[in-house]
C-alpha cells in the first residue's frame, strides 16, 4: 500500500489499530482499545525516509479526541470499571503519594529589647481571636452560579407558530412575538382566534412548527416586557369573622390598559394571518395525536 504512493504533497492513510492490553503490545500511533488513527506522510520533510517511498517522508500519527468509554444509554457505559482499569493499564502505575506543600510557619521570632528579657521571643505568627462563638455557626457556601438568559432555539424566530405542551392552554397554537429579558417567550393566540391571551411560556414546553407568520416586529408595543406580567402586591388585612363568611372573593376585572394592549397586538397579528389562506383556521384548530401517530416521527 505504501509502495504505491505517488509523490503527492500530502498523503493520508487511515489505519485501523487495536491494542492487546494483556500481551502488552502497542503499535506506533495506536491508542487504547479499537481506534482509527490518521497517518500522514509529509513529502517535504527530508529528515527521515519512510521505507517503500520514492521521496523522503516523515510519518505523523494524529489521535482523534473522543471519549474512550462512551455511553450506550443514559447511565450505562460501554466498559465496566475493571475494563477501564485494564485498558488504561492503571494496575502498573505506582502510587506517588501526596505532594508536599510548604505550610506557612505557625510561629515567628521577634526581638525583645531589654537586657533581662532574653533578646528574642517566639510568638504565634497570627493572633488568635479574643472571642469565640458559644455555638458553631454554619457558614453559607459560596454560590458560583450566575443566572443568565436562556439561548433561543434556532427554530424559533418572531412569527413562528408554536404548539403549547403544558398549562391551561396545552394543545393550542400560538404565534411567537419575541424573547423577554427573563428568557421566556412572549406569545399570543391571538385571543380573538383561539382564546390564548398574551402570555409568557418556557421554550422547553413548546413545539416549533415550520409555519411562520410575516410579522412586523416594529409594531409590537415596547410595554410588553416582564414588568407587564408582574402581579400587584396584595395588601394584607386582619382576618375577621365577617370576612371568613363572605364566601368566594369577587373576581377583579382586567385592567383597561391591558385589554387595549391585547387588542392592539391581535390586530397586528391578524393583519398578517389574513393574508395567508386557511392560516386562521389552522391557528384555531387544536393539536392532537390520532391513533397510531408517533410524535417523534412527525414533521412539524
PDB file of C-alpha atoms in Angstrom:
ATOM      1  CA  UNK A   1       0.000   0.000   0.000  1.00  0.00           C
ATOM      2  CA  UNK A   2       2.807   2.360   0.893  1.00  0.00           C
ATOM      3  CA  UNK A   3       4.835   1.325  -2.169  1.00  0.00           C
ATOM      4  CA  UNK A   4       2.079   2.509  -4.494  1.00  0.00           C
ATOM      5  CA  UNK A   5       2.082   6.037  -3.065  1.00  0.00           C
ATOM      6  CA  UNK A   6       2.803   8.800  -5.521  1.00  0.00           C
ATOM      7  CA  UNK A   7       4.868  11.874  -4.754  1.00  0.00           C
ATOM      8  CA  UNK A   8       1.832  13.961  -3.806  1.00  0.00           C
ATOM      9  CA  UNK A   9       2.352  16.826  -1.363  1.00  0.00           C
ATOM     10  CA  UNK A  10       0.406  15.233   1.478  1.00  0.00           C
ATOM     11  CA  UNK A  11      -0.890  11.653   1.608  1.00  0.00           C
ATOM     12  CA  UNK A  12      -3.464  10.481   4.140  1.00  0.00           C
ATOM     13  CA  UNK A  13      -3.756   6.875   5.139  1.00  0.00           C
ATOM     14  CA  UNK A  14      -6.297   5.642   7.654  1.00  0.00           C
ATOM     15  CA  UNK A  15      -5.150   2.623   9.597  1.00  0.00           C
ATOM     16  CA  UNK A  16      -7.249   0.534  11.979  1.00  0.00           C
ATOM     17  CA  UNK A  17      -5.126  -0.187  15.046  1.00  0.00           C
ATOM     18  CA  UNK A  18      -6.010  -2.344  18.014  1.00  0.00           C
ATOM     19  CA  UNK A  19      -4.110  -2.712  21.259  1.00  0.00           C
ATOM     20  CA  UNK A  20      -3.847  -6.025  23.082  1.00  0.00           C
ATOM     21  CA  UNK A  21      -3.578  -4.946  26.742  1.00  0.00           C
ATOM     22  CA  UNK A  22      -2.956  -8.447  28.067  1.00  0.00           C
ATOM     23  CA  UNK A  23       0.047  -9.081  25.803  1.00  0.00           C
ATOM     24  CA  UNK A  24       1.294  -5.548  26.382  1.00  0.00           C
ATOM     25  CA  UNK A  25       1.678  -4.863  22.633  1.00  0.00           C
ATOM     26  CA  UNK A  26       1.082  -1.400  21.244  1.00  0.00           C
ATOM     27  CA  UNK A  27       1.784  -0.266  17.697  1.00  0.00           C
ATOM     28  CA  UNK A  28       3.082   3.133  16.724  1.00  0.00           C
ATOM     29  CA  UNK A  29       0.341   5.690  16.680  1.00  0.00           C
ATOM     30  CA  UNK A  30      -2.249   3.364  18.205  1.00  0.00           C
ATOM     31  CA  UNK A  31      -4.330   4.170  21.234  1.00  0.00           C
ATOM     32  CA  UNK A  32      -6.045   2.077  23.865  1.00  0.00           C
ATOM     33  CA  UNK A  33      -8.855  -0.051  22.538  1.00  0.00           C
ATOM     34  CA  UNK A  34     -10.109  -0.146  18.960  1.00  0.00           C
ATOM     35  CA  UNK A  35      -9.312   3.212  17.370  1.00  0.00           C
ATOM     36  CA  UNK A  36      -8.688   4.631  13.907  1.00  0.00           C
ATOM     37  CA  UNK A  37      -5.705   6.989  13.983  1.00  0.00           C
ATOM     38  CA  UNK A  38      -4.727   9.003  10.922  1.00  0.00           C
ATOM     39  CA  UNK A  39      -1.268   8.566   9.402  1.00  0.00           C
ATOM     40  CA  UNK A  40       0.182  11.500   7.432  1.00  0.00           C
ATOM     41  CA  UNK A  41       3.255  11.325   5.191  1.00  0.00           C
ATOM     42  CA  UNK A  42       4.775  14.732   4.586  1.00  0.00           C
ATOM     43  CA  UNK A  43       6.874  14.549   1.424  1.00  0.00           C
ATOM     44  CA  UNK A  44       8.523  17.911   2.123  1.00  0.00           C
ATOM     45  CA  UNK A  45      10.258  16.660   5.266  1.00  0.00           C
ATOM     46  CA  UNK A  46      13.695  15.306   4.279  1.00  0.00           C
ATOM     47  CA  UNK A  47      14.853  14.493   7.809  1.00  0.00           C
ATOM     48  CA  UNK A  48      13.760  10.852   7.648  1.00  0.00           C
ATOM     49  CA  UNK A  49      12.973   8.441   4.869  1.00  0.00           C
ATOM     50  CA  UNK A  50       9.997   6.083   5.031  1.00  0.00           C
ATOM     51  CA  UNK A  51      10.505   2.574   3.606  1.00  0.00           C
ATOM     52  CA  UNK A  52       8.983   1.979   0.178  1.00  0.00           C
ATOM     53  CA  UNK A  53       8.564   5.676  -0.667  1.00  0.00           C
ATOM     54  CA  UNK A  54      10.340   7.252  -3.625  1.00  0.00           C
ATOM     55  CA  UNK A  55      10.667  10.536  -1.782  1.00  0.00           C
ATOM     56  CA  UNK A  56      11.790  11.057   1.820  1.00  0.00           C
ATOM     57  CA  UNK A  57       8.841  11.475   4.150  1.00  0.00           C
ATOM     58  CA  UNK A  58       8.050  11.707   7.823  1.00  0.00           C
ATOM     59  CA  UNK A  59       5.100   9.816   9.342  1.00  0.00           C
ATOM     60  CA  UNK A  60       2.901  11.690  11.780  1.00  0.00           C
ATOM     61  CA  UNK A  61       0.080   9.999  13.695  1.00  0.00           C
ATOM     62  CA  UNK A  62      -2.956  12.020  14.771  1.00  0.00           C
ATOM     63  CA  UNK A  63      -5.267  10.822  17.528  1.00  0.00           C
ATOM     64  CA  UNK A  64      -8.986  11.567  17.471  1.00  0.00           C
ATOM     65  CA  UNK A  65     -10.313  13.311  20.566  1.00  0.00           C
ATOM     66  CA  UNK A  66     -13.393  11.430  21.741  1.00  0.00           C
ATOM     67  CA  UNK A  67     -14.158   9.536  24.967  1.00  0.00           C
ATOM     68  CA  UNK A  68     -12.845   6.013  25.234  1.00  0.00           C
ATOM     69  CA  UNK A  69     -15.682   4.812  27.470  1.00  0.00           C
ATOM     70  CA  UNK A  70     -18.700   6.099  25.569  1.00  0.00           C
ATOM     71  CA  UNK A  71     -22.305   5.897  26.767  1.00  0.00           C
ATOM     72  CA  UNK A  72     -24.533   3.165  25.368  1.00  0.00           C
ATOM     73  CA  UNK A  73     -27.565   4.683  27.106  1.00  0.00           C
ATOM     74  CA  UNK A  74     -28.235   7.165  29.868  1.00  0.00           C
ATOM     75  CA  UNK A  75     -26.122   5.991  32.820  1.00  0.00           C
ATOM     76  CA  UNK A  76     -24.819   2.865  31.019  1.00  0.00           C
ATOM     77  CA  UNK A  77     -21.184   2.955  29.896  1.00  0.00           C
ATOM     78  CA  UNK A  78     -19.639   0.799  27.183  1.00  0.00           C
ATOM     79  CA  UNK A  79     -16.943  -0.590  29.500  1.00  0.00           C
ATOM     80  CA  UNK A  80     -17.109  -1.525  33.166  1.00  0.00           C
ATOM     81  CA  UNK A  81     -14.819  -0.106  35.840  1.00  0.00           C
ATOM     82  CA  UNK A  82     -12.468  -3.093  35.704  1.00  0.00           C
ATOM     83  CA  UNK A  83     -12.298  -2.941  31.905  1.00  0.00           C
ATOM     84  CA  UNK A  84     -11.347   0.727  32.004  1.00  0.00           C
ATOM     85  CA  UNK A  85      -8.592  -0.039  34.534  1.00  0.00           C
ATOM     86  CA  UNK A  86      -7.260  -2.757  32.218  1.00  0.00           C
ATOM     87  CA  UNK A  87      -7.360  -0.550  29.124  1.00  0.00           C
ATOM     88  CA  UNK A  88      -5.644   2.349  30.876  1.00  0.00           C
ATOM     89  CA  UNK A  89      -3.084  -0.050  32.435  1.00  0.00           C
ATOM     90  CA  UNK A  90      -3.720   1.529  35.818  1.00  0.00           C
ATOM     91  CA  UNK A  91      -2.579  -1.612  37.624  1.00  0.00           C
ATOM     92  CA  UNK A  92       1.017  -0.879  36.547  1.00  0.00           C
ATOM     93  CA  UNK A  93       1.071   2.627  37.935  1.00  0.00           C
ATOM     94  CA  UNK A  94       2.855   3.150  41.210  1.00  0.00           C
ATOM     95  CA  UNK A  95       1.289   5.399  43.838  1.00  0.00           C
ATOM     96  CA  UNK A  96       3.245   8.625  44.037  1.00  0.00           C
ATOM     97  CA  UNK A  97       1.678   9.842  47.273  1.00  0.00           C
ATOM     98  CA  UNK A  98       0.520  13.296  48.163  1.00  0.00           C
ATOM     99  CA  UNK A  99       2.574  16.250  47.005  1.00  0.00           C
ATOM    100  CA  UNK A 100       4.233  18.017  49.917  1.00  0.00           C
ATOM    101  CA  UNK A 101       3.011  21.572  50.323  1.00  0.00           C
ATOM    102  CA  UNK A 102       5.043  24.012  52.354  1.00  0.00           C
ATOM    103  CA  UNK A 103       2.701  25.161  55.096  1.00  0.00           C
ATOM    104  CA  UNK A 104       3.158  28.665  56.449  1.00  0.00           C
ATOM    105  CA  UNK A 105       5.112  28.876  59.679  1.00  0.00           C
ATOM    106  CA  UNK A 106       2.912  28.853  62.766  1.00  0.00           C
ATOM    107  CA  UNK A 107       5.409  30.806  64.900  1.00  0.00           C
ATOM    108  CA  UNK A 108       7.856  33.618  64.358  1.00  0.00           C
ATOM    109  CA  UNK A 109      10.787  35.040  66.332  1.00  0.00           C
ATOM    110  CA  UNK A 110      10.816  38.698  67.308  1.00  0.00           C
ATOM    111  CA  UNK A 111      13.487  40.730  69.002  1.00  0.00           C
ATOM    112  CA  UNK A 112      12.814  41.952  72.544  1.00  0.00           C
ATOM    113  CA  UNK A 113      14.580  44.943  73.967  1.00  0.00           C
ATOM    114  CA  UNK A 114      15.954  44.943  77.461  1.00  0.00           C
ATOM    115  CA  UNK A 115      18.997  43.286  78.982  1.00  0.00           C
ATOM    116  CA  UNK A 116      16.994  40.894  81.169  1.00  0.00           C
ATOM    117  CA  UNK A 117      14.362  39.866  78.551  1.00  0.00           C
ATOM    118  CA  UNK A 118      16.453  37.313  76.686  1.00  0.00           C
ATOM    119  CA  UNK A 119      16.886  39.272  73.448  1.00  0.00           C
ATOM    120  CA  UNK A 120      14.260  37.329  71.431  1.00  0.00           C
ATOM    121  CA  UNK A 121      10.944  35.630  71.895  1.00  0.00           C
ATOM    122  CA  UNK A 122       8.899  33.104  69.855  1.00  0.00           C
ATOM    123  CA  UNK A 123       5.300  34.178  69.310  1.00  0.00           C
ATOM    124  CA  UNK A 124       2.419  32.997  67.137  1.00  0.00           C
ATOM    125  CA  UNK A 125       2.549  34.197  63.536  1.00  0.00           C
ATOM    126  CA  UNK A 126      -1.173  35.054  63.546  1.00  0.00           C
ATOM    127  CA  UNK A 127      -3.049  36.343  66.541  1.00  0.00           C
ATOM    128  CA  UNK A 128      -5.851  34.161  67.815  1.00  0.00           C
ATOM    129  CA  UNK A 129      -9.294  35.764  68.127  1.00  0.00           C
ATOM    130  CA  UNK A 130     -10.107  37.166  71.554  1.00  0.00           C
ATOM    131  CA  UNK A 131     -13.695  35.932  71.462  1.00  0.00           C
ATOM    132  CA  UNK A 132     -15.183  32.644  70.304  1.00  0.00           C
ATOM    133  CA  UNK A 133     -18.774  31.812  69.451  1.00  0.00           C
ATOM    134  CA  UNK A 134     -20.521  29.719  72.068  1.00  0.00           C
ATOM    135  CA  UNK A 135     -22.142  27.617  69.330  1.00  0.00           C
ATOM    136  CA  UNK A 136     -20.869  26.520  65.944  1.00  0.00           C
ATOM    137  CA  UNK A 137     -22.488  28.583  63.216  1.00  0.00           C
ATOM    138  CA  UNK A 138     -22.682  27.080  59.739  1.00  0.00           C
ATOM    139  CA  UNK A 139     -21.306  29.451  57.137  1.00  0.00           C
ATOM    140  CA  UNK A 140     -23.146  29.683  53.806  1.00  0.00           C
ATOM    141  CA  UNK A 141     -21.392  28.044  50.885  1.00  0.00           C
ATOM    142  CA  UNK A 142     -20.234  30.180  48.008  1.00  0.00           C
ATOM    143  CA  UNK A 143     -22.555  30.057  45.035  1.00  0.00           C
ATOM    144  CA  UNK A 144     -20.618  30.421  41.802  1.00  0.00           C
ATOM    145  CA  UNK A 145     -23.676  30.029  39.604  1.00  0.00           C
ATOM    146  CA  UNK A 146     -24.902  33.076  37.762  1.00  0.00           C
ATOM    147  CA  UNK A 147     -28.333  33.469  36.268  1.00  0.00           C
ATOM    148  CA  UNK A 148     -28.294  34.044  32.533  1.00  0.00           C
ATOM    149  CA  UNK A 149     -30.773  34.355  29.713  1.00  0.00           C
ATOM    150  CA  UNK A 150     -31.583  31.056  28.025  1.00  0.00           C
ATOM    151  CA  UNK A 151     -30.388  30.801  24.440  1.00  0.00           C
ATOM    152  CA  UNK A 152     -33.257  30.866  21.970  1.00  0.00           C
ATOM    153  CA  UNK A 153     -33.609  27.801  19.764  1.00  0.00           C
ATOM    154  CA  UNK A 154     -32.705  28.266  16.118  1.00  0.00           C
ATOM    155  CA  UNK A 155     -36.146  27.069  15.018  1.00  0.00           C
ATOM    156  CA  UNK A 156     -37.927  29.838  16.943  1.00  0.00           C
ATOM    157  CA  UNK A 157     -37.983  33.240  15.274  1.00  0.00           C
ATOM    158  CA  UNK A 158     -40.544  36.075  15.535  1.00  0.00           C
ATOM    159  CA  UNK A 159     -43.702  34.926  13.775  1.00  0.00           C
ATOM    160  CA  UNK A 160     -43.151  31.191  14.297  1.00  0.00           C
ATOM    161  CA  UNK A 161     -46.294  29.215  15.141  1.00  0.00           C
ATOM    162  CA  UNK A 162     -45.733  27.239  18.356  1.00  0.00           C
ATOM    163  CA  UNK A 163     -47.698  24.404  19.959  1.00  0.00           C
ATOM    164  CA  UNK A 164     -48.097  24.662  23.737  1.00  0.00           C
ATOM    165  CA  UNK A 165     -47.412  21.383  25.562  1.00  0.00           C
ATOM    166  CA  UNK A 166     -48.348  22.254  29.148  1.00  0.00           C
ATOM    167  CA  UNK A 167     -50.559  24.525  31.156  1.00  0.00           C
ATOM    168  CA  UNK A 168     -54.100  25.703  30.780  1.00  0.00           C
ATOM    169  CA  UNK A 169     -53.792  26.177  27.015  1.00  0.00           C
ATOM    170  CA  UNK A 170     -51.934  22.961  26.159  1.00  0.00           C
ATOM    171  CA  UNK A 171     -52.548  21.824  22.615  1.00  0.00           C
ATOM    172  CA  UNK A 172     -53.273  25.361  21.415  1.00  0.00           C
ATOM    173  CA  UNK A 173     -51.317  27.002  18.615  1.00  0.00           C
ATOM    174  CA  UNK A 174     -49.845  30.433  19.300  1.00  0.00           C
ATOM    175  CA  UNK A 175     -47.686  32.981  17.487  1.00  0.00           C
ATOM    176  CA  UNK A 176     -44.249  33.807  18.903  1.00  0.00           C
ATOM    177  CA  UNK A 177     -43.613  37.550  19.226  1.00  0.00           C
ATOM    178  CA  UNK A 178     -40.230  37.967  20.969  1.00  0.00           C
ATOM    179  CA  UNK A 179     -37.984  36.701  23.774  1.00  0.00           C
ATOM    180  CA  UNK A 180     -38.119  38.662  27.014  1.00  0.00           C
ATOM    181  CA  UNK A 181     -35.178  39.569  29.246  1.00  0.00           C
ATOM    182  CA  UNK A 182     -36.037  36.687  31.578  1.00  0.00           C
ATOM    183  CA  UNK A 183     -35.575  34.225  28.697  1.00  0.00           C
ATOM    184  CA  UNK A 184     -39.286  33.401  28.464  1.00  0.00           C
ATOM    185  CA  UNK A 185     -41.173  33.564  25.175  1.00  0.00           C
ATOM    186  CA  UNK A 186     -43.877  36.157  24.595  1.00  0.00           C
ATOM    187  CA  UNK A 187     -46.743  34.546  22.649  1.00  0.00           C
ATOM    188  CA  UNK A 188     -50.324  35.301  21.711  1.00  0.00           C
ATOM    189  CA  UNK A 189     -53.090  33.157  20.168  1.00  0.00           C
ATOM    190  CA  UNK A 190     -54.272  35.656  19.043  1.00  0.00           C
ATOM    191  CA  UNK A 191     -57.025  35.853  21.634  1.00  0.00           C
ATOM    192  CA  UNK A 192     -59.723  36.556  19.061  1.00  0.00           C
ATOM    193  CA  UNK A 193     -58.922  33.344  17.163  1.00  0.00           C
ATOM    194  CA  UNK A 194     -58.291  30.649  19.784  1.00  0.00           C
ATOM    195  CA  UNK A 195     -58.687  32.379  23.163  1.00  0.00           C
ATOM    196  CA  UNK A 196     -54.996  32.413  24.127  1.00  0.00           C
ATOM    197  CA  UNK A 197     -54.073  35.857  25.529  1.00  0.00           C
ATOM    198  CA  UNK A 198     -50.665  37.471  25.760  1.00  0.00           C
ATOM    199  CA  UNK A 199     -48.601  35.192  27.988  1.00  0.00           C
ATOM    200  CA  UNK A 200     -45.086  34.062  28.796  1.00  0.00           C
ATOM    201  CA  UNK A 201     -44.017  30.453  28.233  1.00  0.00           C
ATOM    202  CA  UNK A 202     -40.828  28.471  28.630  1.00  0.00           C
ATOM    203  CA  UNK A 203     -39.354  27.294  25.341  1.00  0.00           C
ATOM    204  CA  UNK A 204     -38.908  23.818  26.839  1.00  0.00           C
ATOM    205  CA  UNK A 205     -42.696  23.368  26.767  1.00  0.00           C
ATOM    206  CA  UNK A 206     -43.377  24.321  23.147  1.00  0.00           C
ATOM    207  CA  UNK A 207     -43.005  22.671  19.744  1.00  0.00           C
ATOM    208  CA  UNK A 208     -41.787  24.951  16.978  1.00  0.00           C
ATOM    209  CA  UNK A 209     -43.557  24.339  13.668  1.00  0.00           C
ATOM    210  CA  UNK A 210     -42.385  25.233  10.181  1.00  0.00           C
ATOM    211  CA  UNK A 211     -45.363  27.593   9.774  1.00  0.00           C
ATOM    212  CA  UNK A 212     -44.455  31.254  10.128  1.00  0.00           C
ATOM    213  CA  UNK A 213     -46.430  34.496  10.156  1.00  0.00           C
ATOM    214  CA  UNK A 214     -44.878  37.521   8.471  1.00  0.00           C
ATOM    215  CA  UNK A 215     -44.962  39.918  11.434  1.00  0.00           C
ATOM    216  CA  UNK A 216     -43.779  43.498  11.590  1.00  0.00           C
ATOM    217  CA  UNK A 217     -41.689  43.490  14.774  1.00  0.00           C
ATOM    218  CA  UNK A 218     -41.704  47.284  14.936  1.00  0.00           C
ATOM    219  CA  UNK A 219     -45.451  47.296  15.562  1.00  0.00           C
ATOM    220  CA  UNK A 220     -45.159  45.214  18.748  1.00  0.00           C
ATOM    221  CA  UNK A 221     -45.567  47.521  21.746  1.00  0.00           C
ATOM    222  CA  UNK A 222     -42.436  48.004  23.867  1.00  0.00           C
ATOM    223  CA  UNK A 223     -44.583  47.824  27.030  1.00  0.00           C
ATOM    224  CA  UNK A 224     -44.774  44.057  26.593  1.00  0.00           C
ATOM    225  CA  UNK A 225     -41.973  43.036  28.946  1.00  0.00           C
ATOM    226  CA  UNK A 226     -41.586  41.087  32.177  1.00  0.00           C
ATOM    227  CA  UNK A 227     -42.869  44.022  34.234  1.00  0.00           C
ATOM    228  CA  UNK A 228     -46.136  43.910  32.266  1.00  0.00           C
ATOM    229  CA  UNK A 229     -46.897  40.444  33.696  1.00  0.00           C
ATOM    230  CA  UNK A 230     -45.910  41.278  37.298  1.00  0.00           C
ATOM    231  CA  UNK A 231     -48.767  40.877  39.754  1.00  0.00           C
ATOM    232  CA  UNK A 232     -49.546  43.800  42.045  1.00  0.00           C
ATOM    233  CA  UNK A 233     -48.747  43.189  45.692  1.00  0.00           C
ATOM    234  CA  UNK A 234     -51.875  42.427  47.683  1.00  0.00           C
ATOM    235  CA  UNK A 235     -52.443  44.406  50.860  1.00  0.00           C
ATOM    236  CA  UNK A 236     -52.763  42.251  53.943  1.00  0.00           C
ATOM    237  CA  UNK A 237     -55.882  42.734  56.025  1.00  0.00           C
ATOM    238  CA  UNK A 238     -56.614  41.495  59.506  1.00  0.00           C
ATOM    239  CA  UNK A 239     -58.715  38.333  59.463  1.00  0.00           C
ATOM    240  CA  UNK A 240     -62.228  38.917  60.751  1.00  0.00           C
ATOM    241  CA  UNK A 241     -65.233  36.705  61.244  1.00  0.00           C
ATOM    242  CA  UNK A 242     -67.246  38.651  58.674  1.00  0.00           C
ATOM    243  CA  UNK A 243     -64.561  38.196  56.033  1.00  0.00           C
ATOM    244  CA  UNK A 244     -64.488  34.450  56.706  1.00  0.00           C
ATOM    245  CA  UNK A 245     -68.189  34.042  55.910  1.00  0.00           C
ATOM    246  CA  UNK A 246     -68.172  36.301  52.869  1.00  0.00           C
ATOM    247  CA  UNK A 247     -67.640  33.293  50.596  1.00  0.00           C
ATOM    248  CA  UNK A 248     -65.704  33.414  47.365  1.00  0.00           C
ATOM    249  CA  UNK A 249     -63.820  36.560  46.543  1.00  0.00           C
ATOM    250  CA  UNK A 250     -65.056  38.662  43.683  1.00  0.00           C
ATOM    251  CA  UNK A 251     -63.039  38.340  40.504  1.00  0.00           C
ATOM    252  CA  UNK A 252     -61.346  41.589  39.639  1.00  0.00           C
ATOM    253  CA  UNK A 253     -61.785  42.710  36.018  1.00  0.00           C
ATOM    254  CA  UNK A 254     -58.754  43.026  33.773  1.00  0.00           C
ATOM    255  CA  UNK A 255     -57.236  46.490  33.629  1.00  0.00           C
ATOM    256  CA  UNK A 256     -58.367  48.602  30.697  1.00  0.00           C
ATOM    257  CA  UNK A 257     -54.834  49.303  29.512  1.00  0.00           C
ATOM    258  CA  UNK A 258     -54.123  45.550  29.288  1.00  0.00           C
ATOM    259  CA  UNK A 259     -57.317  44.979  27.306  1.00  0.00           C
ATOM    260  CA  UNK A 260     -56.350  47.739  24.882  1.00  0.00           C
ATOM    261  CA  UNK A 261     -52.819  46.329  24.539  1.00  0.00           C
ATOM    262  CA  UNK A 262     -54.214  42.855  23.827  1.00  0.00           C
ATOM    263  CA  UNK A 263     -56.467  44.209  21.065  1.00  0.00           C
ATOM    264  CA  UNK A 264     -53.638  46.224  19.517  1.00  0.00           C
ATOM    265  CA  UNK A 265     -51.335  43.181  19.451  1.00  0.00           C
ATOM    266  CA  UNK A 266     -54.043  40.929  17.994  1.00  0.00           C
ATOM    267  CA  UNK A 267     -54.666  43.483  15.260  1.00  0.00           C
ATOM    268  CA  UNK A 268     -51.024  43.325  14.163  1.00  0.00           C
ATOM    269  CA  UNK A 269     -51.075  39.509  14.122  1.00  0.00           C
ATOM    270  CA  UNK A 270     -54.428  39.227  12.313  1.00  0.00           C
ATOM    271  CA  UNK A 271     -53.267  41.579   9.567  1.00  0.00           C
ATOM    272  CA  UNK A 272     -50.532  39.084   8.709  1.00  0.00           C
ATOM    273  CA  UNK A 273     -52.674  35.984   9.308  1.00  0.00           C
ATOM    274  CA  UNK A 274     -55.477  37.075   6.973  1.00  0.00           C
ATOM    275  CA  UNK A 275     -53.010  37.351   4.087  1.00  0.00           C
ATOM    276  CA  UNK A 276     -52.452  33.563   4.109  1.00  0.00           C
ATOM    277  CA  UNK A 277     -55.293  31.257   3.127  1.00  0.00           C
ATOM    278  CA  UNK A 278     -56.509  28.807   5.810  1.00  0.00           C
ATOM    279  CA  UNK A 279     -53.953  30.113   8.345  1.00  0.00           C
ATOM    280  CA  UNK A 280     -56.690  31.452  10.618  1.00  0.00           C
ATOM    281  CA  UNK A 281     -58.394  28.044  10.694  1.00  0.00           C
ATOM    282  CA  UNK A 282     -55.013  26.413  11.360  1.00  0.00           C
ATOM    283  CA  UNK A 283     -54.425  28.594  14.430  1.00  0.00           C
ATOM    284  CA  UNK A 284     -57.916  27.948  15.774  1.00  0.00           C
ATOM    285  CA  UNK A 285     -57.538  24.151  15.468  1.00  0.00           C
ATOM    286  CA  UNK A 286     -56.192  22.293  18.491  1.00  0.00           C
ATOM    287  CA  UNK A 287     -53.241  19.951  18.087  1.00  0.00           C
ATOM    288  CA  UNK A 288     -53.783  16.295  18.975  1.00  0.00           C
ATOM    289  CA  UNK A 289     -52.439  12.877  18.092  1.00  0.00           C
ATOM    290  CA  UNK A 290     -54.642  10.252  16.468  1.00  0.00           C
ATOM    291  CA  UNK A 291     -54.290   6.503  16.884  1.00  0.00           C
ATOM    292  CA  UNK A 292     -51.024   5.143  15.539  1.00  0.00           C
ATOM    293  CA  UNK A 293     -49.296   8.508  15.266  1.00  0.00           C
ATOM    294  CA  UNK A 294     -45.827   8.700  16.806  1.00  0.00           C
ATOM    295  CA  UNK A 295     -44.848  12.242  17.868  1.00  0.00           C
ATOM    296  CA  UNK A 296     -41.155  11.647  17.157  1.00  0.00           C
ATOM    297  CA  UNK A 297     -41.944  10.650  13.568  1.00  0.00           C
ATOM    298  CA  UNK A 298     -43.956  13.788  12.782  1.00  0.00           C
ATOM    299  CA  UNK A 299     -42.501  16.731  10.927  1.00  0.00           C
ATOM    300  CA  UNK A 300     -43.862  19.939  12.352  1.00  0.00           C
TER     301      UNK A 300
END
